[in-house]
Every structure is written in C-alpha cells, then in structure tokens.
mmCIF file of C-alpha atoms in Angstrom:
data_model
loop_
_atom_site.group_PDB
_atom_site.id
_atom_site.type_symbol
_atom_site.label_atom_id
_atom_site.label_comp_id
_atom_site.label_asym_id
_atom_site.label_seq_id
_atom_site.Cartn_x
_atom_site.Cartn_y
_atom_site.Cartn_z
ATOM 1 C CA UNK U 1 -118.437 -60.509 -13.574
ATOM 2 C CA UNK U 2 -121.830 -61.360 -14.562
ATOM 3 C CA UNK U 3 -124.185 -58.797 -16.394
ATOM 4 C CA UNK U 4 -126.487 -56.849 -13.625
ATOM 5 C CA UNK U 5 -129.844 -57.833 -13.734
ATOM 6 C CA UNK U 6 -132.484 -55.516 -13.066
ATOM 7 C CA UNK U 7 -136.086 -55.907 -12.391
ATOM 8 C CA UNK U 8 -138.393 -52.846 -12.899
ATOM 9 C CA UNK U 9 -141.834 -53.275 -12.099
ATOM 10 C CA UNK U 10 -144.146 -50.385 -12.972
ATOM 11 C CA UNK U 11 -148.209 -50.283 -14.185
ATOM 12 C CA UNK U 12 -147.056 -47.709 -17.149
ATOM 13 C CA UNK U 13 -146.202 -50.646 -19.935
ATOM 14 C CA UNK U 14 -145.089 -47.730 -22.039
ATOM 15 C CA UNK U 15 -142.643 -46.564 -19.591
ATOM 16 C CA UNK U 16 -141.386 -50.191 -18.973
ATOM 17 C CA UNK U 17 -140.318 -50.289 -22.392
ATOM 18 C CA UNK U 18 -138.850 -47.424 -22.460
ATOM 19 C CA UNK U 19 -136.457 -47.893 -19.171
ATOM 20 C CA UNK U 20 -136.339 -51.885 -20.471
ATOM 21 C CA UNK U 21 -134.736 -50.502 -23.734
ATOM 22 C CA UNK U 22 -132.352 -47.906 -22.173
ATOM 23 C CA UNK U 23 -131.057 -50.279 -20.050
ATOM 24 C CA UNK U 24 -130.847 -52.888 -21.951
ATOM 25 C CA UNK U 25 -128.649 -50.259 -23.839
ATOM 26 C CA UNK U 26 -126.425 -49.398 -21.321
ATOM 27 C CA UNK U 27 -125.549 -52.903 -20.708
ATOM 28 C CA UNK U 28 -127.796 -54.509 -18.109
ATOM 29 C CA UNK U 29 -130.157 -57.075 -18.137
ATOM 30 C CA UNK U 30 -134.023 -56.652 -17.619
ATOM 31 C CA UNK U 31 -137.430 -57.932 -16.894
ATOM 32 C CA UNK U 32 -140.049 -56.460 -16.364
ATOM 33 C CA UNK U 33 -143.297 -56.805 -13.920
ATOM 34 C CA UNK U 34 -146.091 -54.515 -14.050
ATOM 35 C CA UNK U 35 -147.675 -54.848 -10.832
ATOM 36 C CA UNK U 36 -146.023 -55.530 -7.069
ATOM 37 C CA UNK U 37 -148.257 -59.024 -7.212
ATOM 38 C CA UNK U 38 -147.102 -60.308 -10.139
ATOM 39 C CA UNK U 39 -143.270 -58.993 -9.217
ATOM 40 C CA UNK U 40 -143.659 -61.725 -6.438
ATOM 41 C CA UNK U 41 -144.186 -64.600 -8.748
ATOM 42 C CA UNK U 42 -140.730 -63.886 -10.246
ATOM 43 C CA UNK U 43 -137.434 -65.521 -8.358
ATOM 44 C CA UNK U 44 -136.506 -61.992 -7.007
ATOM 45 C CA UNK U 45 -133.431 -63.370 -5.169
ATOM 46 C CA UNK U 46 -131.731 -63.621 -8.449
ATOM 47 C CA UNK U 47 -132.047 -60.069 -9.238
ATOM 48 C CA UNK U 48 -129.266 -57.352 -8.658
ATOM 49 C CA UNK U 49 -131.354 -54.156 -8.349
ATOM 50 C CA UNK U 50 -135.145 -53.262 -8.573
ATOM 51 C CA UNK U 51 -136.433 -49.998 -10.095
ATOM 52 C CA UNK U 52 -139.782 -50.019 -7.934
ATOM 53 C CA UNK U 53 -142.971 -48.043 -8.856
ATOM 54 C CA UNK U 54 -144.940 -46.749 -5.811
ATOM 55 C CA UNK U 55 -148.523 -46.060 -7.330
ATOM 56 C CA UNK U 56 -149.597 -49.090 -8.263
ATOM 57 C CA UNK U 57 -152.237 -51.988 -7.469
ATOM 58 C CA UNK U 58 -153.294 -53.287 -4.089
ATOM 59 C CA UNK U 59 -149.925 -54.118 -2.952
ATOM 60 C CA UNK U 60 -147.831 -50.907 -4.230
ATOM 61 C CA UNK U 61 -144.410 -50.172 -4.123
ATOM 62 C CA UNK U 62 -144.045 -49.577 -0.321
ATOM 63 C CA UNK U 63 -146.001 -53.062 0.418
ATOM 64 C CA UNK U 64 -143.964 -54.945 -1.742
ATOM 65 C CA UNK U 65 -140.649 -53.188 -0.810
ATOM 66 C CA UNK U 66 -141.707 -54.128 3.130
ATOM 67 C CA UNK U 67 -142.046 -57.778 1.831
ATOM 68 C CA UNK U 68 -138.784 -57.854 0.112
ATOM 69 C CA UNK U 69 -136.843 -56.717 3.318
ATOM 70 C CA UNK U 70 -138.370 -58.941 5.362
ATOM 71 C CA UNK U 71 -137.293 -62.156 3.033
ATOM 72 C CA UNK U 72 -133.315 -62.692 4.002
ATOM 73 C CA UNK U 73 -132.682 -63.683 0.605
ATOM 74 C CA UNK U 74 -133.877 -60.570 -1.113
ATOM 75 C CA UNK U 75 -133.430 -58.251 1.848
ATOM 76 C CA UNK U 76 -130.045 -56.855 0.378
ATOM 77 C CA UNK U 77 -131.478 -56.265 -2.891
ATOM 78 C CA UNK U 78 -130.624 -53.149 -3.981
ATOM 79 C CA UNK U 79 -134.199 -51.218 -4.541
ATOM 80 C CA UNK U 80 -134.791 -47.168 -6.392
ATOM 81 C CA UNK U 81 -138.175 -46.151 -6.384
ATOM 82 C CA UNK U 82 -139.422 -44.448 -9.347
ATOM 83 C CA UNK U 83 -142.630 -42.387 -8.475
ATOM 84 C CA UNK U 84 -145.122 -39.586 -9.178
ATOM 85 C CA UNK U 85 -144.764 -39.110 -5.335
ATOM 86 C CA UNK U 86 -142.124 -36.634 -4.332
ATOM 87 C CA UNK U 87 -143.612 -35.310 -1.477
ATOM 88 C CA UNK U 88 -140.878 -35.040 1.872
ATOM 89 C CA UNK U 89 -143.034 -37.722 3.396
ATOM 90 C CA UNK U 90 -142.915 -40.227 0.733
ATOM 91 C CA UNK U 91 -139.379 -39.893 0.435
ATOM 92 C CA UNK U 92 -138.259 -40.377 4.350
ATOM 93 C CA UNK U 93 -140.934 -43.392 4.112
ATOM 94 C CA UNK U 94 -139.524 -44.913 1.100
ATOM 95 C CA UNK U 95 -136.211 -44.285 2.452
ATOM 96 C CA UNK U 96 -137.174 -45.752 6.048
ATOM 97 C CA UNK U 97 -138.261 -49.201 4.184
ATOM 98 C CA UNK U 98 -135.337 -49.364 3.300
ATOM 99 C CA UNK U 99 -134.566 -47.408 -0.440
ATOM 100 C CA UNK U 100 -131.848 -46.863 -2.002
ATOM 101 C CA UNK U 101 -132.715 -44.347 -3.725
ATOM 102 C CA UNK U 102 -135.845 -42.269 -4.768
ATOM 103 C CA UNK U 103 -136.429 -40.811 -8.144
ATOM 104 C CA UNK U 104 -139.560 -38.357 -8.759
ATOM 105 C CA UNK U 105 -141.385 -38.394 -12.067
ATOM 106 C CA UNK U 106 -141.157 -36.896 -14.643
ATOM 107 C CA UNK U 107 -137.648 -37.913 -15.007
ATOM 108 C CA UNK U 108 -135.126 -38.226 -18.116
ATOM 109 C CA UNK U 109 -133.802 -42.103 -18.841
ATOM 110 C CA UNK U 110 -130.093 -40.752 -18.907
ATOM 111 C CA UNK U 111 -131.119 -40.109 -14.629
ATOM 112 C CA UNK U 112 -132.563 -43.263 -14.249
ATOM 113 C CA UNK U 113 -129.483 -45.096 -16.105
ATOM 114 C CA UNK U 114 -126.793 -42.813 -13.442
ATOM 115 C CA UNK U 115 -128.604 -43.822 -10.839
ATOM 116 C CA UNK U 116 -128.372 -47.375 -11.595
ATOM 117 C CA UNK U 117 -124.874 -47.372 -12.224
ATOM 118 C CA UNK U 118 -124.311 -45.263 -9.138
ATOM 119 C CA UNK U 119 -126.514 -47.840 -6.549
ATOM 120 C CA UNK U 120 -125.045 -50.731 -8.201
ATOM 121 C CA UNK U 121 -121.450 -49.768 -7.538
ATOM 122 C CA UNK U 122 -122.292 -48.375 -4.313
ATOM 123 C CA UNK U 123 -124.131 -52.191 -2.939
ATOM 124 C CA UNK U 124 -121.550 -54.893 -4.960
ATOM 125 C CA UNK U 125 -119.048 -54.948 -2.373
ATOM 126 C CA UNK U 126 -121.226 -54.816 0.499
ATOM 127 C CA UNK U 127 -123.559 -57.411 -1.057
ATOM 128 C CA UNK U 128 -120.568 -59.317 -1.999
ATOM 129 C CA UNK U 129 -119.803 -59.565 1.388
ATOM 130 C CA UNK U 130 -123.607 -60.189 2.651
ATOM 131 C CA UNK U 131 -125.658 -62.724 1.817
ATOM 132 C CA UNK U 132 -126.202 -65.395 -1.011
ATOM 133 C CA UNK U 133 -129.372 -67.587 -1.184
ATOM 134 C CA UNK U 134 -131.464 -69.428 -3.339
ATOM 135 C CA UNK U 135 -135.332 -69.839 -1.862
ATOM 136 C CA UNK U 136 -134.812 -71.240 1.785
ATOM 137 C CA UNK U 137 -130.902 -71.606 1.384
ATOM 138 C CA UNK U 138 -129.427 -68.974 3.317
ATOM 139 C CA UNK U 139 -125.623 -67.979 3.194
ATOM 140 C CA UNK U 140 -124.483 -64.921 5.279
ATOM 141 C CA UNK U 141 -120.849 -64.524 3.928
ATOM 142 C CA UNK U 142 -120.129 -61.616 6.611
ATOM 143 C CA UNK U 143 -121.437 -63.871 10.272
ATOM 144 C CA UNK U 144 -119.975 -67.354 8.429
ATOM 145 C CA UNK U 145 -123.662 -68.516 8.895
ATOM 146 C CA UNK U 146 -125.890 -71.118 6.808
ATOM 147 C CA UNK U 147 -129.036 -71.639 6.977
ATOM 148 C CA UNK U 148 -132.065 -74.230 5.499
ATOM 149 C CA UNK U 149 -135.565 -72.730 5.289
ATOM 150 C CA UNK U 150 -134.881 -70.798 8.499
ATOM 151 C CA UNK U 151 -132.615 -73.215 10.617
ATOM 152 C CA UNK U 152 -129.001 -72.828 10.970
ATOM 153 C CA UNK U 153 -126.798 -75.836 9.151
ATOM 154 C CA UNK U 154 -123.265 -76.605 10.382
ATOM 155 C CA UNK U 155 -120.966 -76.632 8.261
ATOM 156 C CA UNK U 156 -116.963 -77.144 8.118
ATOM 157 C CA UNK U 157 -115.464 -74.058 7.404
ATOM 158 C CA UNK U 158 -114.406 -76.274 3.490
ATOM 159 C CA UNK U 159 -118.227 -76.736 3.319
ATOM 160 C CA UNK U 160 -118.952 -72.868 3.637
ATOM 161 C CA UNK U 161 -116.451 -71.871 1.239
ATOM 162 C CA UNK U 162 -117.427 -74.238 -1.432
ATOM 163 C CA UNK U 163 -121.314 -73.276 -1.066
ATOM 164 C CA UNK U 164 -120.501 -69.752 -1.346
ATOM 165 C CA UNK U 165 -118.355 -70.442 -4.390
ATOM 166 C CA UNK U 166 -121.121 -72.436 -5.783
ATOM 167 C CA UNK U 167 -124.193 -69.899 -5.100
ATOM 168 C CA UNK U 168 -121.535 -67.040 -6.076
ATOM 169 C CA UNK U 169 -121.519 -68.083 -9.264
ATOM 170 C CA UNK U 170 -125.052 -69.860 -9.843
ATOM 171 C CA UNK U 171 -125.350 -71.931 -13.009
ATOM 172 C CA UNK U 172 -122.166 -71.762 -13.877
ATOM 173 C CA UNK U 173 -119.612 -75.087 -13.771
ATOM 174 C CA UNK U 174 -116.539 -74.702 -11.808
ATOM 175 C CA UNK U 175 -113.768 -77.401 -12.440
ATOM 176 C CA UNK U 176 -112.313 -79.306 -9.471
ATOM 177 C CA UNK U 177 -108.951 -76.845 -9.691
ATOM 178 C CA UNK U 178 -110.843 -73.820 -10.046
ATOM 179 C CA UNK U 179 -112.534 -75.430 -6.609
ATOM 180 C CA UNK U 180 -109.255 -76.276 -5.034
ATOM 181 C CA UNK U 181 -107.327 -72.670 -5.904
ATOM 182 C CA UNK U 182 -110.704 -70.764 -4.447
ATOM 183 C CA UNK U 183 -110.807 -72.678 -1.363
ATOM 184 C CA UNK U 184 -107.004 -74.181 -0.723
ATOM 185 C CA UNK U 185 -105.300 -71.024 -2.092
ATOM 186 C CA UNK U 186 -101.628 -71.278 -0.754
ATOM 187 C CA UNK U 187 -102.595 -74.886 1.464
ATOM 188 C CA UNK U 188 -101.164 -77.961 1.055
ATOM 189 C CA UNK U 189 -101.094 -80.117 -2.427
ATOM 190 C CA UNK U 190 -105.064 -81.144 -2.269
ATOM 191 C CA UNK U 191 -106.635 -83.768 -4.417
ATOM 192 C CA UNK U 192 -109.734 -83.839 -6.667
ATOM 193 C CA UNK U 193 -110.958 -86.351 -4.234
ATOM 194 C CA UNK U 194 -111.235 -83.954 -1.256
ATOM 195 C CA UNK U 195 -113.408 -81.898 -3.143
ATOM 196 C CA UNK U 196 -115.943 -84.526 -4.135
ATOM 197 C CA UNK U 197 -116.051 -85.819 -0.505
ATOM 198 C CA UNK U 198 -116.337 -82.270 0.667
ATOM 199 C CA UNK U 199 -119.176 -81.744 -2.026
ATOM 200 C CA UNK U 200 -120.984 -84.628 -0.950
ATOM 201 C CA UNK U 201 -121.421 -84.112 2.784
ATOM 202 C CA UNK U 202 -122.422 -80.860 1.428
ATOM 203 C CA UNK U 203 -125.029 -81.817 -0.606
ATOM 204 C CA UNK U 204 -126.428 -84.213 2.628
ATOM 205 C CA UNK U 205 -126.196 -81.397 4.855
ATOM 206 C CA UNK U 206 -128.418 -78.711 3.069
ATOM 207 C CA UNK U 207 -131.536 -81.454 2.727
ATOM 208 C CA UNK U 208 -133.396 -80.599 -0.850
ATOM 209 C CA UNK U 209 -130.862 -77.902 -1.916
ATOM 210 C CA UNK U 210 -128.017 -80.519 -2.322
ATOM 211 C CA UNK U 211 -129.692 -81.300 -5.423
ATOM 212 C CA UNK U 212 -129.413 -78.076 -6.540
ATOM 213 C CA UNK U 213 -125.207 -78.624 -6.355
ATOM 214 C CA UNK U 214 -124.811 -80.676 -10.354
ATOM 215 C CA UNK U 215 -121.878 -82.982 -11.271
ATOM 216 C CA UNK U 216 -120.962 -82.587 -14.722
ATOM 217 C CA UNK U 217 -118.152 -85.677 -15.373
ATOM 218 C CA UNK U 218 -115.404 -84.194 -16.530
ATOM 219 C CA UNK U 219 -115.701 -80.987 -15.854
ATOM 220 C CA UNK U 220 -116.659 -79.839 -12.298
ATOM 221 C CA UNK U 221 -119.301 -78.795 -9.755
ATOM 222 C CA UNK U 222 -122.734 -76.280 -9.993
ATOM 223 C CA UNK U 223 -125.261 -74.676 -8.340
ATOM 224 C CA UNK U 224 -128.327 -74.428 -10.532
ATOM 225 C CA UNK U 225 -130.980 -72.485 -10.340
#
C-alpha cells in the first residue's frame, strides 16, 4: 500500500514544521501550504488526508473546505481541522462542511499523529470503494460510473476495471498479467492482446486523459500523473 500523503495547510510556518516533522516521523508523507489560496494551486486529488487550519487568509479553512466538497475528485478527501476555534458553533459548522474531525489548539503532536492514524483507517475502505479521479476524470467505484470533465463515458464493464486499476495505482506500471489476474481473475485463458485492445478503446474513450494511460514495451500499462 502506498505511503499516506497528507497535506496540512496552516499560516503558523513554525507549526507546519513541526506537524511536517512528526509526521513525517510517524511514517506519512507531507506538504505543506500555508494559506487556503495557495492549498488550491496544489493537485489536491492526490492527497489522502488534509490537516486544515481555520483562521487564516481571505479564503480560510471553512471556504476552502466548502470548495473541496464541492470538487468530486477531492470531495472524499479525508479533512481534520486544526484551530484556535473551539467554540460549539465552530465545531457543528466545521463538522456540517463536512469534517472529519476537529482538533482545538493548543494541542500536543502525539494528538494530532492519533488522530491521523485514526481518520485514515476509518476513510480507506470507504474511499477505496468511492471514487478515483485525476482533474476532470471521474471514477465512482461504488455506482460503476465514469465520467470526463463532468459527462458520463460508457464504458465496458473490462474498460472500468482496467481504469480503476490504472488510477488505483497512479504512476505505477502494471504488467499485462498483473492486468489480466486483476480483471480476468478465475475467467477464461486471456491473452496479452485483449488487454492492449481493451487499453486502447480506453484510451479513445476518455478524450485527453487517454494520454495519461503510458505503454512501457516490455513491461505493462500506467496511469501518470
């Protein structure tokens, strides 16, 4: 399984480097963003969890946690705010956006590092079993549903399975067999061949994205990044 990687966005660099370090520590993988603006420059989709400050620029916390939901591809992204605010009022609001969790300052790292590990393991089956995107490129694992920048693609029910195998594991080359035991687990004897005809209607169907699927000769298929 690939290393978590977690986004925390907060105005106090000190503190960034403090929670960067920690978790860094414990395993994970960071960046950092110390404003919700520049947060939004980053590719957010590829991110497994965001520790969110609320206090914070024009934007804040809450208005970039509203924009997140709203995106399909980040919506399932887990998100704990971290936040001078503890009032009952910011909490039920944070929590109505959409958090999954709410931490008040001050608070010690060892919290902030539980509560991590306790969101994560809470959201990786669900999410496993939601959606997977990249940008525009939409795929809900759960309703068996693609979609290109908004509009629904149909796709063989081969087609889905190798997309979500691709965007499962993003930037990362899958042979032809790993392909075939993924998607024909248990079927009849399949050739290489049906994969790369499978790949390639693929690639037609999802417009720009199916250059995003690589062929490396000799070894397999990818979704980059």
């Amino acid at each position: 399984m690939a290393t978590p990687h977690i986004l925390i966005v907060d105005d106090e660099e000190s503190l960034c480097e403090i929670l960067k370090f920690n978790l860094d520590s414990a395993g994970y993988k960071c960046s950092v963003a110390y404003s919700a603006e520049e947060a939004l420059t980053l590719p957010i989709e590829e991110f497994d969890l965001i520790l969110l400050d609320v206090m914070m620029g024009e934007l804040g916390g809450f208005g970039l946690a509203k924009i997140l939901k709203a995106r399909p591809q980040t919506a399932d992204i887990p998100i704990i705010f971290c936040t001078a605010r503890d009032t009952e009022d910011d909490t039920i609001r944070g929590f109505g956006i959409g958090a999954d969790d709410y931490i008040a300052k001050p608070f010690s790292v060892r919290e902030v590092v539980a509560r991590v590990q306790s969101v994560l393991r809470r959201t990786s089956s669900s999410r496993s079993r939601g959606l997977l995107s990249y940008e525009g490129l939409v795929v809900d694992v759960s309703k068996k549903i693609c979609t290109v920048d908004g509009a629904e693609v149909q796709l063989t029910r081969k087609e889905f399975q190798i997309l979500a195998l691709l965007l499962e594991n993003a930037n990362t080359i899958l042979s032809r067999e790993e392909i075939m035991d993924k998607v024909w687990s248990g079927e009849v004897v399949v050739l290489g061949r049906t994969v790369d005809v499978n790949v390639t209607r693929l690639r037609k169907k999802i417009g720009t994205y199916g250059a995003n699927i690589v062929t490396r000769t000799g070894y397999g298929y990818g979704f980059e990044k």
